mmCIF file of C-alpha atoms in Angstrom:
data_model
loop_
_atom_site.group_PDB
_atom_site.id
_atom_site.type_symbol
_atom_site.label_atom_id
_atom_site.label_comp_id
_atom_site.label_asym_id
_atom_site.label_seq_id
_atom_site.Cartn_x
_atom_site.Cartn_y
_atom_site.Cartn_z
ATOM 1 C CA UNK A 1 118.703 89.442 159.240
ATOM 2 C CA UNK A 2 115.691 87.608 158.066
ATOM 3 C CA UNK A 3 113.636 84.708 159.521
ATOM 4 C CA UNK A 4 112.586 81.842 157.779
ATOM 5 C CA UNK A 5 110.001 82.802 155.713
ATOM 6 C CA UNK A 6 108.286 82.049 152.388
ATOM 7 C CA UNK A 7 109.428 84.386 149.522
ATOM 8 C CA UNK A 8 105.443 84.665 148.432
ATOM 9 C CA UNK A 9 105.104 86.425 152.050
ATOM 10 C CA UNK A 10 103.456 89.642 151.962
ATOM 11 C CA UNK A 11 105.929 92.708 152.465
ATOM 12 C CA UNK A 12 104.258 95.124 155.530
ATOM 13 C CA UNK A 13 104.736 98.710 154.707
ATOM 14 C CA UNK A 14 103.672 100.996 158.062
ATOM 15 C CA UNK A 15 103.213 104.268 158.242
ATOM 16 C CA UNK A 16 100.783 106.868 160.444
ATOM 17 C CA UNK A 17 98.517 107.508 157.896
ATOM 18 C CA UNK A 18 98.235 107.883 153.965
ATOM 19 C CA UNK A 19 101.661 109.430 153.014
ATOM 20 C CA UNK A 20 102.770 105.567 152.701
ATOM 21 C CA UNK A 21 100.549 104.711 150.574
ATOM 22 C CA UNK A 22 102.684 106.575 147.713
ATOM 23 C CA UNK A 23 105.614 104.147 148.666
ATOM 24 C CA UNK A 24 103.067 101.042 148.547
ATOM 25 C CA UNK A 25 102.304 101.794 144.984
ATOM 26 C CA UNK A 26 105.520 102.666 143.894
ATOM 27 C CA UNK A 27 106.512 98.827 145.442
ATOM 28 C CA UNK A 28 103.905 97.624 143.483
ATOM 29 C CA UNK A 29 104.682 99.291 140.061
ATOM 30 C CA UNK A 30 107.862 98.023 140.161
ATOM 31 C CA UNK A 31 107.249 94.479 141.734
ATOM 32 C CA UNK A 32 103.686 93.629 140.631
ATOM 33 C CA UNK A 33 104.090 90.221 141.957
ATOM 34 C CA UNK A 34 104.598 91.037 145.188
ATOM 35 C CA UNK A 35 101.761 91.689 148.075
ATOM 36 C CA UNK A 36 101.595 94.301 150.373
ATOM 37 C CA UNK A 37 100.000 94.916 153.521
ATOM 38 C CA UNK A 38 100.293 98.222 154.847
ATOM 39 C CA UNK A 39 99.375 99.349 157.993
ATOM 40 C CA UNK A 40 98.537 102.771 159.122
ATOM 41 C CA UNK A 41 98.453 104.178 162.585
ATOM 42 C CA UNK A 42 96.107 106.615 161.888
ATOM 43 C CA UNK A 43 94.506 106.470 165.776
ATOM 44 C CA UNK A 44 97.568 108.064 166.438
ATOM 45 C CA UNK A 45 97.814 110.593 163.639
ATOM 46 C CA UNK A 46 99.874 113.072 163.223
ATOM 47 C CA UNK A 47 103.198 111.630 164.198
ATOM 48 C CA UNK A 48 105.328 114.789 164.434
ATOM 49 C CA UNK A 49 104.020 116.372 167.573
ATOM 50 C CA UNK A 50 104.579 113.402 169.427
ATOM 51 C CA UNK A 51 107.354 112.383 172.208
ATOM 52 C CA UNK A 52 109.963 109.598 171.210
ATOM 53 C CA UNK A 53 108.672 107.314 174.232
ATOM 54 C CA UNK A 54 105.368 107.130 172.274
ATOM 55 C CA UNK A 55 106.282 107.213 169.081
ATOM 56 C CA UNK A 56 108.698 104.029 170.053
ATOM 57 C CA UNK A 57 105.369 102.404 172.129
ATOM 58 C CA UNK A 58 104.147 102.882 168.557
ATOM 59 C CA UNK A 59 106.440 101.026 166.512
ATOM 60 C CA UNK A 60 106.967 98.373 168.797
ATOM 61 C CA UNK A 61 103.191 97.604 168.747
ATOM 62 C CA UNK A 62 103.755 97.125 164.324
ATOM 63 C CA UNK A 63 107.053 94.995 164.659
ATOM 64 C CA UNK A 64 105.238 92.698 167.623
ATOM 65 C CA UNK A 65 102.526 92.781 165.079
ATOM 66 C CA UNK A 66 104.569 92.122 162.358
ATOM 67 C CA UNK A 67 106.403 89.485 163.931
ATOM 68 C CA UNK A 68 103.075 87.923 164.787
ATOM 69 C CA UNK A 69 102.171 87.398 160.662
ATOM 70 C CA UNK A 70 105.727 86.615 159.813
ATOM 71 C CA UNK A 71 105.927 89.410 156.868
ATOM 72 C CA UNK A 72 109.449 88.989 154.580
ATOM 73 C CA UNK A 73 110.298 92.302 155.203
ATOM 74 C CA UNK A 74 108.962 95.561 157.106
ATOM 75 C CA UNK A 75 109.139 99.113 155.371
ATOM 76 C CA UNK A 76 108.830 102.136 157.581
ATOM 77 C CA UNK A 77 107.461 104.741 155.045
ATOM 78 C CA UNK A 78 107.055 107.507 157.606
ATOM 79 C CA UNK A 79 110.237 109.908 157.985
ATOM 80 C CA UNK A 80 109.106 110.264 161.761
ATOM 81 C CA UNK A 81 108.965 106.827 162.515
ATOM 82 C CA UNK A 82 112.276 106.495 161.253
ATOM 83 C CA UNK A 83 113.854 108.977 163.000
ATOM 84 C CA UNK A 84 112.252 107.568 166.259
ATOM 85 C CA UNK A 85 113.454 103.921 165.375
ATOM 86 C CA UNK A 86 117.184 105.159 164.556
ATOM 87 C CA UNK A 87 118.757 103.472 167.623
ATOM 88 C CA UNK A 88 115.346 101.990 169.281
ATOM 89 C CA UNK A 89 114.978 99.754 166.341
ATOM 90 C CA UNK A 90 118.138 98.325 166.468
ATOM 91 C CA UNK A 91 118.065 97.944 170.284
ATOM 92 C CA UNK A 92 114.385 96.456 170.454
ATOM 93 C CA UNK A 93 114.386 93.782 168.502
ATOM 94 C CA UNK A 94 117.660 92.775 170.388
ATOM 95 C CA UNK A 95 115.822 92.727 173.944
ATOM 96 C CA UNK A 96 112.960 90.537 172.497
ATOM 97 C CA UNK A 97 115.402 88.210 170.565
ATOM 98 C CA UNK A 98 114.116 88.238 166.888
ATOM 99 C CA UNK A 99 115.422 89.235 163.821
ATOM 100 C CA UNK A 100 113.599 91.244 160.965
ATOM 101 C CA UNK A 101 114.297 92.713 157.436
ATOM 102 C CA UNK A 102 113.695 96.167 158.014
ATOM 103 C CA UNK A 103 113.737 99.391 154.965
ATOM 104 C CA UNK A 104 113.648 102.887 156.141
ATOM 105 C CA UNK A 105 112.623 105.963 153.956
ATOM 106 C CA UNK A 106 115.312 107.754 154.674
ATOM 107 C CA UNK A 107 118.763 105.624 153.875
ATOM 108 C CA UNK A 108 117.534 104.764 150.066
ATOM 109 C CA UNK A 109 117.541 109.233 149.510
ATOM 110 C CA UNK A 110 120.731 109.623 151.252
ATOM 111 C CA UNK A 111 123.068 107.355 149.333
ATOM 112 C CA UNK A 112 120.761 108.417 146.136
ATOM 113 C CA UNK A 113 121.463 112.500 147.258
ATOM 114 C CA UNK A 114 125.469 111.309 148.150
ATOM 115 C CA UNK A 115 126.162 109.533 144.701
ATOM 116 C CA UNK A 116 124.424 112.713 142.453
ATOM 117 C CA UNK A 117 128.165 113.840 143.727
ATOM 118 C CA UNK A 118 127.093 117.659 142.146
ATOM 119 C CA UNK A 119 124.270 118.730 144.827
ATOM 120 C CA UNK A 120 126.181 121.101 147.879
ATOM 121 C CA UNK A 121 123.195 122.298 149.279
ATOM 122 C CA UNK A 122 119.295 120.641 149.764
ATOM 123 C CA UNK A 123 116.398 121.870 151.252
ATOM 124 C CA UNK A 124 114.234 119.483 153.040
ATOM 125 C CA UNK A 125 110.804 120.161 154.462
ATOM 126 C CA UNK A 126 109.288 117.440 157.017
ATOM 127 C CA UNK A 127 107.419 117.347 160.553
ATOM 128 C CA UNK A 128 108.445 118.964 163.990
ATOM 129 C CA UNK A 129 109.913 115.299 165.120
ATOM 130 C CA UNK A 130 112.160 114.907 161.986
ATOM 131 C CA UNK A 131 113.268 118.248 162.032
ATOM 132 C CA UNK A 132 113.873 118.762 165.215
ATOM 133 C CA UNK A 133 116.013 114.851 165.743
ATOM 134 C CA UNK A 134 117.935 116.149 161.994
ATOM 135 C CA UNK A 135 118.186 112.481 161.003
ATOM 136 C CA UNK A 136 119.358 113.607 157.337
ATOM 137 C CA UNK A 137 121.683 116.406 159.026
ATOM 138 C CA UNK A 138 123.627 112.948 160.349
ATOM 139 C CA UNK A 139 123.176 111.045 157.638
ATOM 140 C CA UNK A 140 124.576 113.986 155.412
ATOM 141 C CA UNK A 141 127.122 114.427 157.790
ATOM 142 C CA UNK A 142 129.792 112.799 156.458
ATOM 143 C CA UNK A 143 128.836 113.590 152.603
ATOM 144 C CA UNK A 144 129.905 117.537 152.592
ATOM 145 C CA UNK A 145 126.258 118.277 151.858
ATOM 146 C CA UNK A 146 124.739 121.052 153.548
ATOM 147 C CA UNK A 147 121.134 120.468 154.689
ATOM 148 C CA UNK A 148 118.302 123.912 154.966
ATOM 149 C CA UNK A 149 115.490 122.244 157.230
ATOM 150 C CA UNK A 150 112.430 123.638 157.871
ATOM 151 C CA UNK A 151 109.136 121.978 160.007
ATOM 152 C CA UNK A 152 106.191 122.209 158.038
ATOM 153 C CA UNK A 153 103.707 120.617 160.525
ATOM 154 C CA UNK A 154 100.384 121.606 158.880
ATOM 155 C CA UNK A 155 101.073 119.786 155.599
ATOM 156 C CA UNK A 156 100.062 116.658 157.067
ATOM 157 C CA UNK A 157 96.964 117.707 158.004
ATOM 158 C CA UNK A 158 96.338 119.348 154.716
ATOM 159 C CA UNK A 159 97.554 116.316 152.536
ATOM 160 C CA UNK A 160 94.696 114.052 154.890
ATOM 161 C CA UNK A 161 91.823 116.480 154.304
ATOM 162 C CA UNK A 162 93.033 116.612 150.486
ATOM 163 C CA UNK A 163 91.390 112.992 150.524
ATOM 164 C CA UNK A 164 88.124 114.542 151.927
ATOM 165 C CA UNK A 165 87.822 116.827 149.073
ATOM 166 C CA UNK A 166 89.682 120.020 150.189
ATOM 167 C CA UNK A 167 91.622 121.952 148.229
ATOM 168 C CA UNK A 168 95.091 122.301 148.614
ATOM 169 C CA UNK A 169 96.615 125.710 150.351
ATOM 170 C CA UNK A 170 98.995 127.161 147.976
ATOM 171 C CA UNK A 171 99.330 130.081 149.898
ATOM 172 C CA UNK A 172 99.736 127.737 153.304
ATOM 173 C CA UNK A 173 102.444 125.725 151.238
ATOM 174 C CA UNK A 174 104.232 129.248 149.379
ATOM 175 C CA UNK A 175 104.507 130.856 153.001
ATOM 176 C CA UNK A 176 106.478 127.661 154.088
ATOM 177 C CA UNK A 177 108.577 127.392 151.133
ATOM 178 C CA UNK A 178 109.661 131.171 150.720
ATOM 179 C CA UNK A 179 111.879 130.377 153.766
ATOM 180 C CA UNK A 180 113.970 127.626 152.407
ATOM 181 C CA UNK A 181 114.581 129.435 148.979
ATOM 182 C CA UNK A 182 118.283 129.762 148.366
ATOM 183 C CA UNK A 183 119.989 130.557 145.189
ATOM 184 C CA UNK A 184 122.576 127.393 146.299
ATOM 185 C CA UNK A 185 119.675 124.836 146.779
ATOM 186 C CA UNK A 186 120.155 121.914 144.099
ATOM 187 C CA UNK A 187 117.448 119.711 145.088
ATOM 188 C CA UNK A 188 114.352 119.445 147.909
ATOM 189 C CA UNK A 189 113.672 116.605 150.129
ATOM 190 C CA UNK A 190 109.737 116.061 150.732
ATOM 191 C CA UNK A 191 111.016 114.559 154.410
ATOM 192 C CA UNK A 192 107.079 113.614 155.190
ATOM 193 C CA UNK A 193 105.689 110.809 152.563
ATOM 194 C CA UNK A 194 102.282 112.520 152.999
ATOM 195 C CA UNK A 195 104.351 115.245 151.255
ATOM 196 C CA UNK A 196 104.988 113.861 147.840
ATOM 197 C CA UNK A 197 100.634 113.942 147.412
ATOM 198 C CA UNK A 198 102.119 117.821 146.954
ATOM 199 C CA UNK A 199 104.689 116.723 143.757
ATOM 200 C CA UNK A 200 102.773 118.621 141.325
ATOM 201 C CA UNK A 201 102.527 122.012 143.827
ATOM 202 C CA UNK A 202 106.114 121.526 144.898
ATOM 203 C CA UNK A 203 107.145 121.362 141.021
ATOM 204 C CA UNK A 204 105.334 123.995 140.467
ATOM 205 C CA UNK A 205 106.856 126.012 143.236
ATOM 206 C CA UNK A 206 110.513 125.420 142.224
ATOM 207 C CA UNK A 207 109.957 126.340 138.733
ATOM 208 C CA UNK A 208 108.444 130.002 139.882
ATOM 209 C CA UNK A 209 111.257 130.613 142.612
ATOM 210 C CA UNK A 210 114.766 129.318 140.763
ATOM 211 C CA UNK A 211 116.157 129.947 137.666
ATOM 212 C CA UNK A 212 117.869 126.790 137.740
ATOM 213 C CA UNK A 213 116.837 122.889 137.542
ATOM 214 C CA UNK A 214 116.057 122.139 141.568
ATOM 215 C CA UNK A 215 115.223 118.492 141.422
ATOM 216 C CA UNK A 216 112.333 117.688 143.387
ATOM 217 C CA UNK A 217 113.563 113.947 145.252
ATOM 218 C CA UNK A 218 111.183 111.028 144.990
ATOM 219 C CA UNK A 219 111.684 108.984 148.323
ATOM 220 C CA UNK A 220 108.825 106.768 146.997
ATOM 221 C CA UNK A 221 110.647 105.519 144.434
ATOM 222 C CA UNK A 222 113.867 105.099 145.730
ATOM 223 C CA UNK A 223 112.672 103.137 148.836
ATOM 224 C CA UNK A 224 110.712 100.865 146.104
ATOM 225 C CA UNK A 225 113.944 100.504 144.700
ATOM 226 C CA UNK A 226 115.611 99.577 147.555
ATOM 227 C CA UNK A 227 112.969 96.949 148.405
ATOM 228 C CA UNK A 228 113.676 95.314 145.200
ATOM 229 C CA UNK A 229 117.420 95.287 145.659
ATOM 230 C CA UNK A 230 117.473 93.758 149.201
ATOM 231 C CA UNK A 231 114.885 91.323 148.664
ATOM 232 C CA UNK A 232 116.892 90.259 145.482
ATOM 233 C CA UNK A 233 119.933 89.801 147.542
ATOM 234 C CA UNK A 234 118.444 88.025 149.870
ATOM 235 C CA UNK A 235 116.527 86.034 147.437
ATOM 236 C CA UNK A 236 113.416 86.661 148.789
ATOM 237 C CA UNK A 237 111.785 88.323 145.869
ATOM 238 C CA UNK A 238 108.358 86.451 144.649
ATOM 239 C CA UNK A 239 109.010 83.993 141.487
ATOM 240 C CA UNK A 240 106.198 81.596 142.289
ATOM 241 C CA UNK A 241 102.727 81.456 140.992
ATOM 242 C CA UNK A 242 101.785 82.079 144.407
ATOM 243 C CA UNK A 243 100.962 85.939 145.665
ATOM 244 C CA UNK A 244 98.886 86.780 148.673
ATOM 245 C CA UNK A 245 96.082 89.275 148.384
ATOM 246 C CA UNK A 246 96.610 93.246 149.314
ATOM 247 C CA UNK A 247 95.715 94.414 152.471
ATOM 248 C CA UNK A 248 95.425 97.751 153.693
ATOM 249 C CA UNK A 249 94.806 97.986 157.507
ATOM 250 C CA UNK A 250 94.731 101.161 160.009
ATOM 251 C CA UNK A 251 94.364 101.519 163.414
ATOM 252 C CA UNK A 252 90.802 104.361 163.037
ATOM 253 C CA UNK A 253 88.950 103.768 159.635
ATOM 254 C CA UNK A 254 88.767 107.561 159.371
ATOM 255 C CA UNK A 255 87.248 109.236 156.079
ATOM 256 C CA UNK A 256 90.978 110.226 154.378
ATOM 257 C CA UNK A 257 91.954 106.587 154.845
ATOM 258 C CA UNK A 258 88.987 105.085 153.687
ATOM 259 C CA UNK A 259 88.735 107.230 150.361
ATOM 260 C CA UNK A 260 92.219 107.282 149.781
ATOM 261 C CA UNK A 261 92.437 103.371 149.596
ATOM 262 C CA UNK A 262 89.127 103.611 147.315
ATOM 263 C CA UNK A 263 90.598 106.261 144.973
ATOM 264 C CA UNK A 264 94.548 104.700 144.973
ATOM 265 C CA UNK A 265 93.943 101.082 145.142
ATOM 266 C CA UNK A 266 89.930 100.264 144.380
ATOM 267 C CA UNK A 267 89.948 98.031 148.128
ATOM 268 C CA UNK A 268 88.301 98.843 151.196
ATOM 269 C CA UNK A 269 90.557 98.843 154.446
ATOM 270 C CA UNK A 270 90.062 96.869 158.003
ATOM 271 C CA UNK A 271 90.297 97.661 161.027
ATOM 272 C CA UNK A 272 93.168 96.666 163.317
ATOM 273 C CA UNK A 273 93.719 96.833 167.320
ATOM 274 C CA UNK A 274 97.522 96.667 167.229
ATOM 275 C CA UNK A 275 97.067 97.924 171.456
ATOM 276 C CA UNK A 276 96.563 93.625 171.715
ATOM 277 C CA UNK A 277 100.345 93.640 170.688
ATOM 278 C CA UNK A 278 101.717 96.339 173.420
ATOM 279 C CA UNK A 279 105.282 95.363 174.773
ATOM 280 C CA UNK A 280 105.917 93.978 178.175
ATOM 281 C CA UNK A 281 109.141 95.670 178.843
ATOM 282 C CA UNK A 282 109.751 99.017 179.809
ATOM 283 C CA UNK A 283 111.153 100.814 176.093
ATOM 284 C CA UNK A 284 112.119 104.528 178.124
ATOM 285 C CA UNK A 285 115.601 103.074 178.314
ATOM 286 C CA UNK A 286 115.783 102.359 174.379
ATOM 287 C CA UNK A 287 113.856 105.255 173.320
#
């Protein structure tokens, strides 16, 4: 599963903008001695509108990339991405002949969601893409657990221009959320990482609309969590002196980027061209 690589390599966490960024620190709360480089796609922001072929020209552009720097392991913190890579992933890396540890964002809330072993029913809010492909609908398959999805495709937007100093649209985000309310919903997904900027809202939300507890799941910190697990399996986590620097990367060094690395991590971002790292094989037939 892994190449060989040092344990003080840096772990790459991608994603199409900042809604990863709330995975990268929740990596780096909980291992502190690890480095991160994230990378965000944000020329090609938002993800959810967008056809599988090119969201699959997408990701193989970060794995080529991240193949290139030889990270230990590569997170895909964006819920559309992931839905794209379910069987291209798998398929890709095949055709080209390397391996790579890979965490999606969705797998560490699914078996979290399947072992509560109480919740029937969650709600689960996300883009067009990840709506419309139902990625946890499989996953949940098997459980018995009923998933209410609904596409929420101007949150993205919103969440960005949140980092630009707008306010967040409560009545934008109410008018969304009145149509998931059920009196059988134990717990909501935020299926979009740009999504759980909104925790406090969302909270807020569920406490007007239920009488009940509806937990409000944290896919930030249970991907962190699963980071730590596999790379302890796999004895890859960092134990030497030794730690690379942070990097934060995108694709457009737009304003929301910019300003949310500044307010969430003090660092100013580069730019990348990950075009320079475009597949020479046709992907239609993996997509």
């Amino acid at each position: 599963m892994f190449p060989d690589i040092y344990t003080y390599a840096p772990i790459a966490i991608y994603d199409s903008g900042v809604g990863g960024l709330t995975i990268a620190k929740a990596i780096k709360e909980i291992l502190p001695q690890e480095s991160i480089h994230y990378i965000a796609d944000t020329k090609n922001l938002p993800y959810g509108d967008k056809t599988s072929v090119a969201l699959c020209g997408y990701i193989a552009q970060v794995v080529n990339f991240c193949l290139s720097k030889r990270y230990k392991l590569l997170v895909i913190a964006c819920n559309t991405a992931t839905a794209a890579a379910d069987y291209f992933m798998a398929n890709y890396l095949k055709t080209i002949g390397h391996k790579m540890g890979i965490i999606n964002v969705v797998d560490p809330v699914v078996r979290y969601i399947d072992g509560i072993n109480r919740y029937n029913q969650v709600g689960l809010i996300g883009t067009k893409y990840t709506v419309s492909y139902g990625i946890y609908a499989k996953r949940f398959r098997a459980t018995g657990i009923t998933v209410t999805s609904l596409a929420t495709p101007l949150l993205v937007p919103m969440v960005e221009a949140s980092f630009n100093g707008k306010s967040v649209d409560h009545l934008l985000l109410d008018g969304y959320l009145n149509q998931i309310v059920s009196p059988n919903l134990d717990a909501l997904i935020p299926a979009c990482t740009h999504y759980i900027f909104l925790e406090q809202a969302l909270n807020f939300f569920l406490k007007k609309h239920f009488s009940k507890e509806i937990e409000l799941i944290d896919p930030a910190k249970l991907t962190a969590l699963a980071v730590q697990q596999l790379l302890s399996v796999h004895h890859l986590l960092n134990k030497t002196k030794k730690r690379l620097p942070d990097c934060f990367m995108a694709t457009a060094l737009i304003p929301s980027f910019k300003n949310a690395i500044d307010k969430l991590f003090g660092q100013k971002p580069m730019a990348i061209n990950l075009s320079d790292y475009t597949p020479f094989i046709d992907l239609t037939s993996l997509c």
